[in-house]
Short mmCIF file of C-alpha atoms in Angstrom, two decimals:
data_model
loop_
_atom_site.label_atom_id
_atom_site.label_comp_id
_atom_site.label_asym_id
_atom_site.label_seq_id
_atom_site.Cartn_x
_atom_site.Cartn_y
_atom_site.Cartn_z
CA UNK A 4 6.80 -59.43 -47.58
CA UNK A 5 5.99 -56.05 -49.14
CA UNK A 6 6.94 -57.32 -52.58
CA UNK A 7 4.83 -60.47 -52.12
CA UNK A 8 1.86 -58.39 -50.97
CA UNK A 9 2.16 -56.13 -54.01
CA UNK A 10 2.32 -59.13 -56.33
CA UNK A 11 -0.84 -60.53 -54.71
CA UNK A 12 -2.69 -57.20 -55.00
CA UNK A 13 -1.52 -56.78 -58.61
CA UNK A 14 -2.69 -60.29 -59.48
CA UNK A 15 -6.11 -59.93 -57.84
CA UNK A 16 -6.79 -56.58 -59.50
CA UNK A 17 -5.70 -57.94 -62.88
CA UNK A 18 -7.84 -61.07 -62.56
CA UNK A 19 -10.94 -59.12 -61.55
CA UNK A 20 -10.66 -56.04 -63.79
CA UNK A 21 -7.88 -56.67 -66.36
CA UNK A 22 -6.52 -53.11 -66.00
CA UNK A 23 -6.49 -52.67 -62.21
CA UNK A 24 -3.06 -54.23 -61.64
CA UNK A 25 -1.32 -51.87 -64.04
CA UNK A 26 -3.03 -48.84 -62.49
CA UNK A 27 -2.06 -50.07 -59.03
CA UNK A 28 1.62 -50.17 -60.05
CA UNK A 29 1.31 -46.76 -61.67
CA UNK A 30 -0.09 -45.25 -58.47
CA UNK A 31 2.90 -46.63 -56.55
CA UNK A 32 5.32 -45.11 -59.06
CA UNK A 33 3.58 -41.72 -58.98
CA UNK A 34 3.44 -41.41 -55.19
CA UNK A 35 6.85 -42.02 -53.60
CA UNK A 36 7.28 -43.29 -50.03
CA UNK A 37 8.94 -40.05 -49.00
CA UNK A 38 5.65 -38.21 -49.60
CA UNK A 39 3.71 -37.35 -46.47
CA UNK A 40 0.74 -39.71 -46.00
CA UNK A 41 1.90 -41.61 -49.06
CA UNK A 42 -0.37 -44.60 -48.40
CA UNK A 43 -3.53 -42.47 -48.38
CA UNK A 44 -2.35 -40.57 -51.44
CA UNK A 45 -1.70 -43.83 -53.29
CA UNK A 46 -5.23 -45.02 -52.54
CA UNK A 47 -6.72 -41.73 -53.74
CA UNK A 48 -4.51 -41.76 -56.82
CA UNK A 49 -5.48 -45.36 -57.63
CA UNK A 50 -9.21 -44.68 -57.26
CA UNK A 51 -8.97 -41.54 -59.40
CA UNK A 52 -6.85 -43.12 -62.14
CA UNK A 53 -8.94 -46.29 -62.18
CA UNK A 54 -12.24 -44.41 -62.45
CA UNK A 55 -11.01 -42.12 -65.22
CA UNK A 56 -9.44 -45.00 -67.12
CA UNK A 57 -12.46 -47.32 -66.79
CA UNK A 58 -15.16 -44.85 -67.75
CA UNK A 59 -13.40 -42.39 -70.06
CA UNK A 60 -10.30 -43.99 -71.60
CA UNK A 61 -11.01 -47.72 -71.98
CA UNK A 62 -14.30 -47.29 -73.92
CA UNK A 63 -12.41 -45.28 -76.55
CA UNK A 64 -9.48 -47.70 -76.82
CA UNK A 65 -11.42 -50.98 -76.78
CA UNK A 66 -12.70 -50.63 -80.39
CA UNK A 67 -9.09 -50.93 -81.60
CA UNK A 68 -9.13 -54.40 -80.04
CA UNK A 69 -12.44 -55.31 -81.66
CA UNK A 70 -14.52 -54.74 -78.52
CA UNK A 71 -17.25 -52.30 -77.61
CA UNK A 72 -18.84 -51.48 -74.31
CA UNK A 73 -22.35 -52.92 -74.07
CA UNK A 74 -24.81 -50.16 -74.87
CA UNK A 75 -27.20 -49.90 -71.95
CA UNK A 76 -30.68 -48.42 -72.29
CA UNK A 77 -34.13 -48.57 -70.77
CA UNK A 78 -34.32 -52.22 -71.88
CA UNK A 79 -30.67 -53.35 -71.48
CA UNK A 80 -29.00 -53.24 -68.10
CA UNK A 81 -26.22 -54.90 -66.14
CA UNK A 82 -27.47 -56.79 -63.12
CA UNK A 83 -24.93 -55.02 -60.94
CA UNK A 84 -22.71 -51.97 -61.28
CA UNK A 85 -19.89 -54.38 -60.45
CA UNK A 86 -19.83 -55.57 -64.08
CA UNK A 87 -19.44 -51.99 -65.34
CA UNK A 88 -16.86 -51.07 -62.71
CA UNK A 89 -14.67 -54.11 -63.42
CA UNK A 90 -14.68 -53.80 -67.24
CA UNK A 91 -16.51 -57.10 -67.69
CA UNK A 92 -19.08 -55.50 -70.02
CA UNK A 93 -17.35 -55.55 -73.41
CA UNK A 94 -18.36 -57.49 -76.53
CA UNK A 95 -17.72 -57.45 -80.24
CA UNK A 96 -19.74 -54.78 -82.10
CA UNK A 97 -21.77 -57.50 -83.84
CA UNK A 98 -22.81 -58.97 -80.48
CA UNK A 99 -23.70 -55.51 -79.21
CA UNK A 100 -26.20 -55.16 -82.07
CA UNK A 101 -27.64 -58.62 -81.41
CA UNK A 102 -28.10 -57.81 -77.71
CA UNK A 103 -30.09 -54.72 -78.75
CA UNK A 104 -32.25 -56.76 -81.14
CA UNK A 105 -32.96 -59.37 -78.47
CA UNK A 106 -33.82 -56.74 -75.87
CA UNK A 107 -36.20 -54.95 -78.22
CA UNK A 108 -38.07 -58.12 -79.11
CA UNK A 109 -38.20 -59.22 -75.46
CA UNK A 110 -39.59 -55.81 -74.41
CA UNK A 111 -42.20 -55.98 -77.19
CA UNK A 112 -43.33 -59.43 -76.03
CA UNK A 113 -43.12 -58.68 -72.32
CA UNK A 114 -43.42 -54.89 -71.78
CA UNK A 115 -41.35 -53.63 -68.87
CA UNK A 116 -38.97 -56.59 -68.84
CA UNK A 117 -35.33 -55.76 -69.46
CA UNK A 118 -32.49 -57.86 -70.81
CA UNK A 119 -30.27 -58.15 -67.72
CA UNK A 120 -26.69 -59.16 -68.43
CA UNK A 121 -23.96 -60.51 -66.17
CA UNK A 122 -20.37 -61.26 -67.24
CA UNK A 123 -19.47 -60.56 -70.86
CA UNK A 124 -15.78 -60.01 -71.75
CA UNK A 125 -12.83 -57.77 -70.90
CA UNK A 126 -12.02 -54.90 -73.29
CA UNK A 127 -8.55 -56.01 -74.45
CA UNK A 128 -6.88 -59.03 -76.05
CA UNK A 129 -8.28 -62.38 -77.13
CA UNK A 130 -7.52 -65.34 -74.87
CA UNK A 131 -7.09 -63.12 -71.81
CA UNK A 132 -9.12 -65.13 -69.25
CA UNK A 133 -12.18 -63.65 -67.59
CA UNK A 134 -12.24 -65.84 -64.51
CA UNK A 135 -14.00 -67.90 -63.32
CA UNK A 136 -15.33 -68.52 -66.85
CA UNK A 137 -13.64 -70.93 -69.24
CA UNK A 138 -14.50 -69.20 -72.51
CA UNK A 139 -15.31 -65.49 -72.04
CA UNK A 140 -12.07 -64.39 -73.69
CA UNK A 141 -12.80 -63.28 -77.26
CA UNK A 142 -15.65 -60.77 -77.11
CA UNK A 143 -18.14 -63.29 -78.50
CA UNK A 144 -19.76 -64.49 -75.26
CA UNK A 145 -22.20 -63.12 -72.73
CA UNK A 146 -24.20 -64.36 -69.73
CA UNK A 147 -27.71 -63.10 -69.14
CA UNK A 148 -30.15 -63.61 -66.31
CA UNK A 149 -33.16 -65.87 -66.26
CA UNK A 150 -36.54 -64.17 -65.94
CA UNK A 151 -38.57 -64.35 -62.75
CA UNK A 152 -42.10 -63.59 -61.52
CA UNK A 153 -43.41 -62.37 -58.18
CA UNK A 154 -45.82 -64.40 -55.99
CA UNK A 155 -48.80 -62.96 -57.89
CA UNK A 156 -47.41 -64.23 -61.20
CA UNK A 157 -46.35 -60.81 -62.51
CA UNK A 158 -43.01 -60.72 -64.31
CA UNK A 159 -40.26 -58.79 -62.58
CA UNK A 160 -36.74 -57.56 -63.34
CA UNK A 161 -35.65 -58.57 -59.83
CA UNK A 162 -33.18 -61.44 -59.43
CA UNK A 163 -32.58 -63.80 -56.50
CA UNK A 164 -28.89 -63.06 -55.86
CA UNK A 165 -26.76 -59.93 -55.69
CA UNK A 166 -24.23 -61.21 -58.22
CA UNK A 167 -26.82 -62.76 -60.53
CA UNK A 168 -25.12 -66.15 -60.14
CA UNK A 169 -25.58 -69.03 -57.72
CA UNK A 170 -29.34 -68.95 -57.08
CA UNK A 171 -30.57 -71.93 -59.06
CA UNK A 172 -33.80 -72.96 -60.78
CA UNK A 173 -32.94 -76.47 -59.65
CA UNK A 174 -34.27 -79.72 -61.08
CA UNK A 175 -37.39 -81.16 -59.48
CA UNK A 176 -37.52 -84.74 -58.25
CA UNK A 177 -39.10 -85.80 -61.56
CA UNK A 178 -36.47 -84.10 -63.75
CA UNK A 179 -33.09 -85.38 -64.87
CA UNK A 180 -30.44 -84.11 -62.44
CA UNK A 181 -27.30 -83.32 -64.46
CA UNK A 182 -25.84 -81.60 -61.42
CA UNK A 183 -25.86 -84.79 -59.38
CA UNK A 184 -24.41 -86.74 -62.32
CA UNK A 185 -21.48 -84.32 -62.74
CA UNK A 186 -20.68 -84.18 -59.04
CA UNK A 187 -20.78 -87.97 -58.78
CA UNK A 188 -18.18 -88.03 -61.57
CA UNK A 189 -15.88 -85.93 -59.43
CA UNK A 190 -16.62 -82.51 -60.94
CA UNK A 191 -16.76 -80.79 -57.55
CA UNK A 192 -16.76 -77.32 -59.12
CA UNK A 193 -20.03 -77.86 -60.97
CA UNK A 194 -22.13 -75.91 -58.46
CA UNK A 195 -19.31 -73.77 -57.07
CA UNK A 196 -21.21 -70.63 -58.15
CA UNK A 197 -23.48 -71.06 -55.13
CA UNK A 198 -20.60 -69.48 -53.19
CA UNK A 199 -20.54 -66.46 -55.53
CA UNK A 200 -24.00 -65.03 -54.89
CA UNK A 201 -22.62 -62.28 -52.59
CA UNK A 202 -25.87 -62.75 -50.75
CA UNK A 203 -29.43 -63.58 -51.76
CA UNK A 204 -32.37 -61.23 -52.11
CA UNK A 205 -35.95 -61.19 -53.41
CA UNK A 206 -36.48 -64.63 -51.91
CA UNK A 207 -40.16 -64.66 -52.84
CA UNK A 208 -39.64 -64.51 -56.62
CA UNK A 209 -40.01 -67.61 -58.79
CA UNK A 210 -38.48 -68.77 -62.05
CA UNK A 211 -40.72 -67.91 -65.01
CA UNK A 212 -40.74 -70.86 -67.37
CA UNK A 213 -42.74 -69.12 -70.09
CA UNK A 214 -40.90 -65.78 -70.16
CA UNK A 215 -37.47 -67.41 -69.99
CA UNK A 216 -38.47 -69.79 -72.78
CA UNK A 217 -39.56 -66.79 -74.86
CA UNK A 218 -36.19 -65.16 -74.21
CA UNK A 219 -34.27 -68.29 -75.27
CA UNK A 220 -36.33 -68.58 -78.46
CA UNK A 221 -35.60 -64.95 -79.32
CA UNK A 222 -31.87 -65.54 -78.79
CA UNK A 223 -31.52 -68.74 -80.83
CA UNK A 224 -33.42 -67.34 -83.80
CA UNK A 225 -30.72 -64.69 -84.24
CA UNK A 226 -28.76 -65.85 -87.28
CA UNK A 227 -25.40 -64.80 -85.83
CA UNK A 228 -25.84 -66.75 -82.59
CA UNK A 229 -23.97 -70.06 -82.70
CA UNK A 230 -24.56 -71.65 -79.29
CA UNK A 231 -26.63 -71.24 -76.16
CA UNK A 232 -25.91 -73.06 -72.91
CA UNK A 233 -28.57 -73.86 -70.33
CA UNK A 234 -29.00 -76.77 -67.93
CA UNK A 235 -30.65 -79.84 -69.51
CA UNK A 236 -33.56 -79.98 -67.06
CA UNK A 237 -34.51 -76.38 -67.94
CA UNK A 238 -34.28 -77.12 -71.65
CA UNK A 239 -36.70 -80.00 -71.15
CA UNK A 240 -38.94 -78.07 -68.77
CA UNK A 241 -39.32 -75.24 -71.29
CA UNK A 242 -39.76 -77.65 -74.23
CA UNK A 243 -36.91 -76.08 -76.20
CA UNK A 244 -35.86 -77.83 -79.40
CA UNK A 245 -33.27 -75.65 -81.15
CA UNK A 246 -30.02 -77.33 -82.23
CA UNK A 247 -28.19 -74.22 -81.02
CA UNK A 248 -29.03 -75.15 -77.44
CA UNK A 249 -26.09 -77.23 -76.23
CA UNK A 250 -24.89 -78.86 -73.06
CA UNK A 251 -21.75 -77.17 -71.75
CA UNK A 252 -20.21 -80.23 -70.09
CA UNK A 253 -19.32 -81.26 -66.55
CA UNK A 254 -16.01 -79.37 -66.70
CA UNK A 255 -17.90 -76.05 -66.54
CA UNK A 256 -20.40 -74.87 -63.90
CA UNK A 257 -24.12 -75.40 -63.86
CA UNK A 258 -26.33 -73.18 -66.01
CA UNK A 259 -29.66 -73.07 -64.20
CA UNK A 260 -28.92 -69.65 -62.73
CA UNK A 261 -28.11 -67.91 -66.03
CA UNK A 262 -28.07 -68.30 -69.81
CA UNK A 263 -24.85 -68.21 -71.81
CA UNK A 264 -24.89 -67.49 -75.53
CA UNK A 265 -22.23 -66.68 -78.08
CA UNK A 266 -21.59 -65.75 -81.68
CA UNK A 267 -20.72 -68.34 -84.30
#
C-alpha cells in the first residue's frame, strides 16, 4: 500500500507541476525512515527543495529547452499564483515578446487593464502534456482571460472564478449554442471546466464585449500568431472576422471563459 500511495503522489505531483514528482522522490531518499520525525522532515525537505527548484533553478535551466518564464510586469500578470507555483508559466522566447507587445498595446488602449494569463506550458520537453489541455506541450500556446466590467460599466482586472476557468460568457437564447451541439454529440467533457473554478468570486462583474474584442484584434494582428480559439457565439457577438480565429472542435473544452492563442 505504501508503494501504491507513493506512485499516486508521484503521479499527481508530476501531472500538476512536471517537476514535483522527482522532488518528492528525492526528499524520500534524503530523509531515511530511521530519522526521528522523518515524515515531518520529508515534508519540510520537499517544500524547501520544491520552492528553491521552482523559483531559482528551473528559470535558469528552461532556456536550454527553448522555454522562458513569462515576464510579469505592471501590465502582465498571472491570474493566480498557482500558475507560477506549478511551473505552468513557461513559453518560447518569441511568445514572451509577443505577450509583452500585446500587453503594451492593450494598456495603451485601455489604461489600467492588464493582460491576465492562465495556463501556458511547462518548462521542459516538447510533447510533455500539460493536463487537462490537449495542446499546451511545446511552449507555443497560452490561455488568457476575457476582460470584464463592473456594474457601472468600468473595466476591471477582476475575474469571475478563482482559477480563471469555468465561469462562462454563455450564449444567449438568440445566439448559436455550440456547447449544446457538442454535448448532444456525446462530448460530455465540453463544459467540464465548470468543475475547475475552485470557487467563484466577483459575481457582479460582466463580460466586456468591446474590450475583449479589442484584445482579440490586438492578438490576431501579431504576425507570429497562427491561431486563436474562442467560442463561436463570442466571435459572432464581437463581430470578429480574422481568419486566424478558429473553432477548436468538440473534442476540446468550451472557450467562452478564456482565449487561447498560439504561435504559427
